[in-house]
Amino acid sequence: MAVKTYLQAISDALRDEMRRDKRVFVIGEDVGVYGGAFKVTKDFQQEFGPWRVIDAPLSETAIVGGCTGAAIMGMRPVAEMQFADFISCAWDHLVTVAAKQHYRAGTAVPIVVRLPSGGGFSGGPFHSQNPESSFAHIPGLKIACPATPADAKGLLLSAIEDPNPVLYFEHKHLYRRIKDEVPDERYTIPFGEARIHREGDDVTLVTWGAMVYTADEAAKQLEDELSVEIIDLRTIAPWDRETVLESVAKTSKALVLHEDTQTAGFGAEIMATIMEEAFEDLDAPVKRVTAPDTPVPFAPPLEKWFLPQVEDVVAGLKDLAEY
Amino acid sequence: MATQTAVDVVMPQMGVSVSEGTITKWLKAEGEEVAADESLLEISTDKVDTEVPSPASGVLTQILVPEGETVEVGTKLAVISPEGGGEAVEEPPEPATQQAAEESADASGAEGETPTAGKVEEPPPPPSPEPAAETPAPAATPEPDGDGDGQGRSFVSPVVARIASEHDVDVGQIEGSGRGGRVTKKDILAFVEQGGAKAAPEAPPAPAAPAAPQTPAAEPARAAVPAQAQAEKVEPAAGETVEPMTPMRKGIAEHMRRSLDTSAHVTTTFEVDLSKVVAIRQKLKREYEERHGVKLTYLAFIARATLDAIAKWPWMNAEIRGESIVTKSYVNLGIAVALEGGKGLIVPVVKHAEEKNLLGLARAVEEIADRARNKKLMPDDVQGGTFTITNPGGFGAIHGTPIISQPQVAILDVEAMVKRPVVIQDDAGSDVIAIRPMMNLCLAYDHRLIDGAYAAQFMRDLRTNLQTWDESAY
Amino acid sequence: MAIAREAEPVSSIKETKEAGLDREDLLGIYRNLILTRGIEERGHILYKQGKIPGSFYTGRGNEAAAVGVATAMRPEDVGTPLHRDMGVHVVRGVEPWRMFAQFMGRVDGPTRGRDGNVHMADDRLGLIAMVSHLPAMLPVAVGAALAFRIREEKRVAVGWFGEGASARGDTHESMNMAGVRRLPVVFVCDNNQWAYSTPTHLEFACETVADRAQAYGFEGVVVDGTDVLAVYREAKRALENAREGGGPTLIECLTLRMEGHAVHDDAFYVPKEMFEEWAKRDPLERFRTWLRENADFTDQEEGEISEQVKKLLNDAIRKADESPLPEPDGEVDAVYATPEELETPHHK
């Protein structure tokens, strides 16, 4: 067991896996000599050489598409998009080729695309997005959004093992701000298995990524008056419906929290499922707290307005409690 | 530019994922003059090492963080005061939101406000109004909530409806602590747990096993139930055991008493020769099971025959409202079922039963019994009945005086089928004795509306229907 | 072996006159270079003082390339400059205080704090705001040229892109379409030799980016990006060629990115020798020297310009600092345009 930052957990897990499995290689912009824009692959090229830590040209389609080809040929590529936002440059390939290859042709495409996502530091509209919901909509893709260093490690290894294309969203805001224990041994965490971050009886709060900490803070503030159960989904595709529904059966009140924008954010899917499957368990309408429907603004007061704050979650929980 | 008021020097954010920085060297000392943009100190971060230029001209009056310390981005590192200004004026930190202004005094000092990053302390949340305690307070009306959309009290959420149905509770009797006086899940669970100290409600009772109830179960009360005084605590004397009545039992007790007080009960009994029905049932039984997956019971035959008789004698299916007689074109046929362990009864209703043929009725009865058994009845399933059949014959009773289920005006009690010797006419017209499966049907009716002759003719036709069952018709 | 033409330096004031620049114009160019660098240097300081949120990018070393091209443009031409092209905004007439307000996310920045860095443009100046995904603006520049072509206007669009961005498909599609249709667009490649930490040999395999132009059916030329007059001359040539229906040109301005990718990057991966070599070719120094040697540039003139720019910058920072941070007021409404907004200079 060691205490590591979220970033270190990812970096160490990746390095250990590359040592263990020669098929694993890293490709992205500035990942080699520079060690990655966020230094996740710092010193990797020293150890593994330029053909396992590849400095790609500025070509997202070639990077992700290249990974697909290499994966089909037996490699285990781990691509890095410099910012999750740039995945839009490779959207066509991901959705058209990678996601559909197995369904159509029975060919597995075991690629991992690492995506530094999320806002909170004036990154502006193109460096702060959480695009998970648009990909959750595409059959054939899997999506992970770890919140803790231990989960980051386990999910990354699962992602590498998975025979399907996996979008692995690393929340940038957590990179150096979150430190926690990470087991030394190699372990994987299955996709579709949520983690109960906090147990409670009065309200079920479903969330993932950096918002887990916002939720935690809100729950702590209300702990004298409300018992909040926080579920960290950990993966969005597939997602753990059973755990959520079980919790809703217990509490009868649910709130979905995500940093992504509201309309058609993944929260909508969760709410629809709760409505469909747990209608008779509900003592109040399902609530959601999300960012508004705008691009991520740059100036600090605007970004603060945009990102769900602790007080927004507190207000939402209270509203639910009083219903 | 010289500063007029003191200016803070803060730890800059050198890159998006950088959350802290370390002071490696102060280039100026406290008390020294500095010019705007002149390098003040050197810092080191995960990404780069760099110098921090002074944000203003003046005197470096306060160094707040020493060399070697690592602080979060946005932390106040030093203060630059106007030249010649004596005291360093602590400028209130730029509040990112109004909460920042409410920061307590301990926050100033080493860790400061941040315009860019860092957590904002929340003022303690204002005390929320305590939800009404779940005590058996006899208050008739709930406290209106601030929300006041008036909708609260009458809106029953899905889970509350389900619990109410499972426990035979009238939601209207419970004080609600939710918005607008809404009864919440917590409220109803507490109510059920305490046996419901309020005036006994009546409502859809809980699930049952099909058996022989003596009397029908209650329908949800429409009339307002007068608030009763709180039940006195009963202390057992020697040789006595005391248990509180369940809400269902209280409901039944209330309903039975009220029914007897409302209707003018008269009972009439007819003997019915079921040989034809027995024969046809024998014939159809297998087909119904194999082809339709339905058990064909005697009850189905009786129900169908009753419906035909009602068609000829519609007041058996009517209702007295005030001084009016309300006749209905449809028959919502209630079939009484007893709960296991003597807990009570339930009367699920087959809606528009008149539209169903024998198969339809057999299926509906089976299905409703099944749902009752599996606690899957909804409030709707036990409401709106217009005529009830109760079936206690399974235990062997041959006569009964059932109590009408308000606001209906009649109830048919089906007794046991017993093989008896009866006198019939042979082909020659002589009297002979035959063994026949005989069943008594006891009808209780409300003499306020229905007179003896009307009831007798209804029963006569019912008997005829059963004894001359027309297979082809159903 | 390179295919593209290599531009020749401008040697005398006579040549500049031929290119259409008189002495006043030359001094104006010098001022713009000083101002461009000044804005970025002051911005750098503001960033380290914690006044600029997010990240901060400069185009140090690219001033001449930006100023040179923009000076050759006509007012009715449009462009899509990038983060190394501050000089374009300056030449086209942006007020420096608005630039600082933009960096600091204040209400008076052209994006009202909604976007940062140089992701801005004043559409009254014929410029279109850039995005981070590069070179996403190239197809846009080509589209503008298409409009000019359809309406038979004598206007030209200029699209900028870096040598790194040239690795993306947008570049291929933009140039191909422009070449096929002989659209009035000039492609300017800011080749500063490093895309973040990635050197040119990992971005393209031909000798120069300009070599590719031939594949698209038009001319490519490589210019010393630190020579503002050479850049100006090539740009003028290309612009007029396009204006007269001659189709596109690809101008590759070769420079070195003299700072990191952004302020948080110290560019440890760039060999020190490269920095040293290119420092000697600092575009401002070069032009100052040229002016001294060819246009009798005096100490007094230099001093005056320097003072003016300094004062302008000081006033600009002060004014920008007075602009408030934005309230989240009408953010959601700002997402969609209304019919009235089709009355912009662009849309007419």
Short mmCIF file of N, CA, C and O in Angstrom, two decimals, chain C residues 133-222:
data_model
loop_
_atom_site.label_atom_id
_atom_site.label_comp_id
_atom_site.label_asym_id
_atom_site.label_seq_id
_atom_site.Cartn_x
_atom_site.Cartn_y
_atom_site.Cartn_z
N HIS C 133 -8.64 23.54 -31.23
CA HIS C 133 -8.41 22.40 -32.11
C HIS C 133 -7.87 22.95 -33.43
O HIS C 133 -8.60 23.57 -34.19
N LEU C 134 -6.60 22.75 -33.68
CA LEU C 134 -6.01 23.32 -34.88
C LEU C 134 -5.77 22.24 -35.92
O LEU C 134 -5.49 21.10 -35.57
N PRO C 135 -5.80 22.53 -37.23
CA PRO C 135 -6.09 23.85 -37.76
C PRO C 135 -7.55 23.99 -38.19
O PRO C 135 -7.86 24.13 -39.36
N ALA C 136 -8.44 23.97 -37.19
CA ALA C 136 -9.86 24.00 -37.52
C ALA C 136 -10.26 25.26 -38.26
O ALA C 136 -11.32 25.29 -38.88
N MET C 137 -9.45 26.29 -38.19
CA MET C 137 -9.85 27.54 -38.84
C MET C 137 -9.50 27.57 -40.33
O MET C 137 -9.95 28.45 -41.05
N LEU C 138 -8.69 26.64 -40.78
CA LEU C 138 -8.32 26.67 -42.20
C LEU C 138 -9.53 26.47 -43.12
O LEU C 138 -9.71 27.22 -44.08
N PRO C 139 -10.35 25.47 -42.84
CA PRO C 139 -11.53 25.34 -43.70
C PRO C 139 -12.41 26.59 -43.65
O PRO C 139 -13.10 26.93 -44.61
N VAL C 140 -12.38 27.28 -42.50
CA VAL C 140 -13.18 28.50 -42.37
C VAL C 140 -12.63 29.59 -43.28
O VAL C 140 -13.38 30.28 -43.97
N ALA C 141 -11.30 29.73 -43.28
CA ALA C 141 -10.67 30.72 -44.17
C ALA C 141 -10.99 30.40 -45.62
O ALA C 141 -11.32 31.28 -46.42
N VAL C 142 -10.92 29.13 -45.94
CA VAL C 142 -11.23 28.72 -47.32
C VAL C 142 -12.68 29.05 -47.64
O VAL C 142 -13.01 29.48 -48.75
N GLY C 143 -13.55 28.88 -46.65
CA GLY C 143 -14.96 29.21 -46.85
C GLY C 143 -15.17 30.68 -47.12
O GLY C 143 -15.99 31.06 -47.97
N ALA C 144 -14.42 31.51 -46.41
CA ALA C 144 -14.53 32.96 -46.64
C ALA C 144 -14.11 33.27 -48.07
O ALA C 144 -14.77 34.03 -48.78
N ALA C 145 -13.02 32.64 -48.48
CA ALA C 145 -12.54 32.85 -49.85
C ALA C 145 -13.58 32.40 -50.86
O ALA C 145 -13.77 33.02 -51.92
N LEU C 146 -14.26 31.34 -50.52
CA LEU C 146 -15.31 30.84 -51.41
C LEU C 146 -16.40 31.89 -51.59
O LEU C 146 -16.88 32.12 -52.71
N ALA C 147 -16.76 32.55 -50.50
CA ALA C 147 -17.79 33.59 -50.58
C ALA C 147 -17.32 34.72 -51.48
O ALA C 147 -18.07 35.22 -52.32
N PHE C 148 -16.04 35.09 -51.31
CA PHE C 148 -15.51 36.16 -52.16
C PHE C 148 -15.57 35.76 -53.62
O PHE C 148 -15.90 36.55 -54.51
N ARG C 149 -15.24 34.52 -53.86
CA ARG C 149 -15.22 34.02 -55.23
C ARG C 149 -16.62 34.00 -55.83
O ARG C 149 -16.82 34.40 -56.98
N ILE C 150 -17.57 33.54 -55.05
CA ILE C 150 -18.95 33.48 -55.55
C ILE C 150 -19.47 34.86 -55.88
O ILE C 150 -20.11 35.08 -56.91
N ARG C 151 -19.14 35.81 -54.98
CA ARG C 151 -19.64 37.17 -55.17
C ARG C 151 -18.71 38.00 -56.05
O ARG C 151 -18.98 39.15 -56.31
N GLU C 152 -17.64 37.36 -56.50
CA GLU C 152 -16.66 38.04 -57.38
C GLU C 152 -16.14 39.32 -56.77
O GLU C 152 -16.06 40.36 -57.42
N GLU C 153 -15.80 39.21 -55.49
CA GLU C 153 -15.24 40.37 -54.81
C GLU C 153 -13.72 40.26 -54.83
O GLU C 153 -13.15 39.18 -54.77
N LYS C 154 -13.09 41.43 -54.84
CA LYS C 154 -11.63 41.41 -54.87
C LYS C 154 -11.10 41.39 -53.45
O LYS C 154 -10.38 42.30 -53.01
N ARG C 155 -11.50 40.36 -52.74
CA ARG C 155 -11.06 40.25 -51.35
C ARG C 155 -10.37 38.92 -51.19
O ARG C 155 -10.64 37.96 -51.91
N VAL C 156 -9.46 38.86 -50.19
CA VAL C 156 -8.69 37.64 -49.98
C VAL C 156 -8.83 37.21 -48.53
O VAL C 156 -8.90 38.04 -47.62
N ALA C 157 -8.84 35.90 -48.32
CA ALA C 157 -8.84 35.36 -46.95
C ALA C 157 -7.45 34.82 -46.65
O ALA C 157 -6.82 34.23 -47.53
N VAL C 158 -7.00 35.02 -45.42
CA VAL C 158 -5.71 34.48 -45.01
C VAL C 158 -5.93 33.50 -43.88
O VAL C 158 -6.56 33.83 -42.87
N GLY C 159 -5.43 32.27 -44.05
CA GLY C 159 -5.59 31.27 -43.00
C GLY C 159 -4.24 30.88 -42.45
O GLY C 159 -3.34 30.48 -43.20
N TRP C 160 -4.10 30.98 -41.11
CA TRP C 160 -2.82 30.63 -40.50
C TRP C 160 -2.88 29.23 -39.92
O TRP C 160 -3.94 28.76 -39.48
N PHE C 161 -1.75 28.54 -39.93
CA PHE C 161 -1.67 27.26 -39.24
C PHE C 161 -0.21 26.99 -38.89
O PHE C 161 0.70 27.54 -39.51
N GLY C 162 0.00 26.15 -37.88
CA GLY C 162 1.36 25.83 -37.49
C GLY C 162 1.84 24.58 -38.22
O GLY C 162 1.04 23.86 -38.81
N GLU C 163 3.15 24.36 -38.14
CA GLU C 163 3.66 23.18 -38.86
C GLU C 163 3.16 21.89 -38.22
O GLU C 163 2.98 20.88 -38.89
N GLY C 164 2.88 21.94 -36.92
CA GLY C 164 2.32 20.76 -36.24
C GLY C 164 0.91 20.50 -36.74
O GLY C 164 0.54 19.39 -37.13
N ALA C 165 0.12 21.55 -36.76
CA ALA C 165 -1.27 21.41 -37.19
C ALA C 165 -1.36 20.89 -38.61
O ALA C 165 -2.36 20.32 -39.02
N SER C 166 -0.30 21.10 -39.40
CA SER C 166 -0.35 20.64 -40.78
C SER C 166 -0.47 19.12 -40.86
O SER C 166 -0.74 18.58 -41.92
N ALA C 167 -0.26 18.44 -39.74
CA ALA C 167 -0.38 16.99 -39.75
C ALA C 167 -1.83 16.54 -39.73
O ALA C 167 -2.12 15.36 -39.92
N ARG C 168 -2.77 17.44 -39.50
CA ARG C 168 -4.17 17.04 -39.44
C ARG C 168 -4.87 17.13 -40.78
O ARG C 168 -4.53 17.95 -41.63
N GLY C 169 -5.87 16.31 -40.93
CA GLY C 169 -6.63 16.23 -42.17
C GLY C 169 -7.25 17.53 -42.62
O GLY C 169 -7.44 17.74 -43.82
N ASP C 170 -7.56 18.42 -41.66
CA ASP C 170 -8.16 19.71 -42.04
C ASP C 170 -7.27 20.46 -43.04
O ASP C 170 -7.77 21.16 -43.93
N THR C 171 -5.97 20.32 -42.85
CA THR C 171 -5.04 21.01 -43.75
C THR C 171 -5.18 20.49 -45.17
O THR C 171 -5.29 21.26 -46.13
N HIS C 172 -5.20 19.21 -45.28
CA HIS C 172 -5.29 18.57 -46.60
C HIS C 172 -6.58 18.99 -47.31
O HIS C 172 -6.57 19.40 -48.47
N GLU C 173 -7.67 18.86 -46.57
CA GLU C 173 -8.95 19.16 -47.22
C GLU C 173 -9.05 20.63 -47.60
O GLU C 173 -9.60 20.96 -48.66
N SER C 174 -8.54 21.50 -46.73
CA SER C 174 -8.62 22.93 -47.03
C SER C 174 -7.81 23.28 -48.27
O SER C 174 -8.30 23.95 -49.19
N MET C 175 -6.59 22.83 -48.28
CA MET C 175 -5.73 23.18 -49.41
C MET C 175 -6.22 22.54 -50.71
O MET C 175 -6.17 23.17 -51.78
N ASN C 176 -6.67 21.35 -50.60
CA ASN C 176 -7.13 20.67 -51.80
C ASN C 176 -8.30 21.42 -52.43
O ASN C 176 -8.31 21.67 -53.64
N MET C 177 -9.26 21.74 -51.61
CA MET C 177 -10.44 22.42 -52.14
C MET C 177 -10.06 23.80 -52.70
O MET C 177 -10.55 24.21 -53.76
N ALA C 178 -9.20 24.49 -51.96
CA ALA C 178 -8.80 25.83 -52.41
C ALA C 178 -8.07 25.75 -53.75
O ALA C 178 -8.27 26.58 -54.63
N GLY C 179 -7.25 24.72 -53.89
CA GLY C 179 -6.51 24.56 -55.13
C GLY C 179 -7.42 24.19 -56.28
O GLY C 179 -7.32 24.74 -57.38
N VAL C 180 -8.29 23.25 -56.03
CA VAL C 180 -9.21 22.79 -57.08
C VAL C 180 -10.04 23.96 -57.61
O VAL C 180 -10.28 24.07 -58.81
N ARG C 181 -10.47 24.83 -56.70
CA ARG C 181 -11.35 25.92 -57.09
C ARG C 181 -10.64 27.25 -57.30
O ARG C 181 -11.32 28.25 -57.57
N ARG C 182 -9.32 27.23 -57.15
CA ARG C 182 -8.54 28.47 -57.30
C ARG C 182 -9.16 29.60 -56.48
O ARG C 182 -9.47 30.67 -56.98
N LEU C 183 -9.32 29.30 -55.20
CA LEU C 183 -9.97 30.28 -54.34
C LEU C 183 -8.98 31.34 -53.88
O LEU C 183 -7.78 31.07 -53.77
N PRO C 184 -9.49 32.54 -53.62
CA PRO C 184 -8.60 33.64 -53.19
C PRO C 184 -8.23 33.52 -51.70
O PRO C 184 -8.70 34.28 -50.85
N VAL C 185 -7.37 32.53 -51.42
CA VAL C 185 -6.95 32.35 -50.04
C VAL C 185 -5.43 32.22 -50.00
O VAL C 185 -4.82 31.66 -50.92
N VAL C 186 -4.84 32.77 -48.98
CA VAL C 186 -3.41 32.61 -48.76
C VAL C 186 -3.22 31.80 -47.49
O VAL C 186 -3.76 32.15 -46.44
N PHE C 187 -2.49 30.70 -47.60
CA PHE C 187 -2.20 29.87 -46.43
C PHE C 187 -0.86 30.28 -45.85
O PHE C 187 0.13 30.30 -46.56
N VAL C 188 -0.85 30.63 -44.59
CA VAL C 188 0.40 31.03 -43.94
C VAL C 188 0.74 30.00 -42.88
O VAL C 188 0.00 29.82 -41.91
N CYS C 189 1.86 29.33 -43.08
CA CYS C 189 2.28 28.34 -42.09
C CYS C 189 3.31 28.97 -41.17
O CYS C 189 4.40 29.36 -41.60
N ASP C 190 2.97 29.09 -39.88
CA ASP C 190 3.93 29.55 -38.89
C ASP C 190 4.76 28.34 -38.50
O ASP C 190 4.37 27.58 -37.61
N ASN C 191 5.88 28.15 -39.18
CA ASN C 191 6.72 27.03 -38.82
C ASN C 191 7.77 27.51 -37.82
O ASN C 191 8.80 28.06 -38.19
N ASN C 192 7.45 27.34 -36.53
CA ASN C 192 8.41 27.73 -35.50
C ASN C 192 9.19 26.54 -34.97
O ASN C 192 9.80 26.61 -33.91
N GLN C 193 9.10 25.44 -35.70
CA GLN C 193 9.94 24.25 -35.54
C GLN C 193 9.62 23.37 -34.34
O GLN C 193 10.22 22.30 -34.20
N TRP C 194 8.70 23.77 -33.51
CA TRP C 194 8.33 22.91 -32.38
C TRP C 194 6.83 22.99 -32.16
O TRP C 194 6.28 24.08 -32.01
N ALA C 195 6.20 21.82 -32.15
CA ALA C 195 4.78 21.76 -31.80
C ALA C 195 4.74 21.20 -30.39
O ALA C 195 4.88 20.00 -30.19
N TYR C 196 4.59 22.11 -29.42
CA TYR C 196 4.81 21.77 -28.02
C TYR C 196 6.20 21.18 -27.93
O TYR C 196 7.18 21.90 -28.17
N SER C 197 6.35 19.87 -27.67
CA SER C 197 7.70 19.31 -27.56
C SER C 197 8.09 18.52 -28.80
O SER C 197 9.13 17.89 -28.83
N THR C 198 7.23 18.56 -29.82
CA THR C 198 7.46 17.71 -30.98
C THR C 198 8.16 18.47 -32.10
O THR C 198 7.65 19.46 -32.60
N PRO C 199 9.35 18.00 -32.49
CA PRO C 199 10.09 18.71 -33.54
C PRO C 199 9.54 18.41 -34.93
O PRO C 199 8.77 17.46 -35.11
N THR C 200 9.97 19.19 -35.92
CA THR C 200 9.36 19.08 -37.25
C THR C 200 9.55 17.71 -37.89
O THR C 200 8.67 17.25 -38.61
N HIS C 201 10.65 17.06 -37.61
CA HIS C 201 10.83 15.78 -38.30
C HIS C 201 9.86 14.72 -37.81
O HIS C 201 9.72 13.66 -38.43
N LEU C 202 9.18 14.99 -36.71
CA LEU C 202 8.15 14.07 -36.25
C LEU C 202 6.76 14.53 -36.66
O LEU C 202 5.76 13.89 -36.33
N GLU C 203 6.69 15.68 -37.34
CA GLU C 203 5.41 16.17 -37.82
C GLU C 203 5.24 15.98 -39.32
O GLU C 203 4.13 15.72 -39.79
N PHE C 204 6.28 16.15 -40.09
CA PHE C 204 6.16 15.94 -41.53
C PHE C 204 7.47 15.38 -42.10
O PHE C 204 8.54 15.61 -41.55
N ALA C 205 7.33 14.65 -43.22
CA ALA C 205 8.49 13.96 -43.77
C ALA C 205 9.08 14.64 -45.00
O ALA C 205 10.18 14.29 -45.44
N CYS C 206 8.33 15.60 -45.55
CA CYS C 206 8.92 16.31 -46.69
C CYS C 206 9.86 17.36 -46.12
O CYS C 206 9.89 17.60 -44.92
N GLU C 207 10.62 18.03 -46.97
CA GLU C 207 11.62 18.93 -46.42
C GLU C 207 11.00 20.17 -45.81
O GLU C 207 11.43 20.63 -44.75
N THR C 208 10.03 20.72 -46.50
CA THR C 208 9.34 21.87 -45.93
C THR C 208 7.84 21.67 -46.10
O THR C 208 7.40 20.93 -46.98
N VAL C 209 7.10 22.35 -45.28
CA VAL C 209 5.64 22.28 -45.40
C VAL C 209 5.22 22.87 -46.75
O VAL C 209 4.28 22.40 -47.39
N ALA C 210 5.94 23.90 -47.16
CA ALA C 210 5.61 24.58 -48.42
C ALA C 210 5.72 23.63 -49.62
O ALA C 210 5.08 23.85 -50.65
N ASP C 211 6.53 22.58 -49.48
CA ASP C 211 6.66 21.60 -50.56
C ASP C 211 5.31 21.00 -50.95
O ASP C 211 5.11 20.59 -52.09
N ARG C 212 4.44 20.93 -49.98
CA ARG C 212 3.16 20.26 -50.25
C ARG C 212 2.28 21.06 -51.21
O ARG C 212 1.37 20.50 -51.82
N ALA C 213 2.55 22.36 -51.31
CA ALA C 213 1.66 23.21 -52.11
C ALA C 213 1.53 22.68 -53.53
O ALA C 213 0.44 22.68 -54.12
N GLN C 214 2.64 22.23 -54.05
CA GLN C 214 2.61 21.77 -55.43
C GLN C 214 1.59 20.64 -55.60
O GLN C 214 0.90 20.55 -56.61
N ALA C 215 1.51 19.79 -54.57
CA ALA C 215 0.57 18.67 -54.65
C ALA C 215 -0.87 19.16 -54.74
O ALA C 215 -1.75 18.44 -55.20
N TYR C 216 -1.09 20.40 -54.27
CA TYR C 216 -2.46 20.93 -54.32
C TYR C 216 -2.69 21.86 -55.48
O TYR C 216 -3.75 22.45 -55.62
N GLY C 217 -1.66 22.02 -56.30
CA GLY C 217 -1.84 22.81 -57.50
C GLY C 217 -1.51 24.28 -57.36
O GLY C 217 -1.95 25.07 -58.18
N PHE C 218 -0.77 24.66 -56.34
CA PHE C 218 -0.38 26.06 -56.28
C PHE C 218 1.04 26.19 -55.74
O PHE C 218 1.68 25.19 -55.42
N GLU C 219 1.51 27.43 -55.66
CA GLU C 219 2.90 27.65 -55.31
C GLU C 219 3.12 27.67 -53.80
O GLU C 219 2.28 28.16 -53.05
N GLY C 220 4.26 27.15 -53.41
CA GLY C 220 4.67 27.24 -52.02
C GLY C 220 5.98 27.98 -51.94
O GLY C 220 6.84 27.82 -52.80
N VAL C 221 6.12 28.80 -50.90
CA VAL C 221 7.37 29.55 -50.75
C VAL C 221 7.76 29.58 -49.28
O VAL C 221 6.91 29.71 -48.40
N VAL C 222 9.05 29.40 -49.03
CA VAL C 222 9.56 29.46 -47.66
C VAL C 222 10.21 30.82 -47.46
O VAL C 222 11.02 31.25 -48.28
#
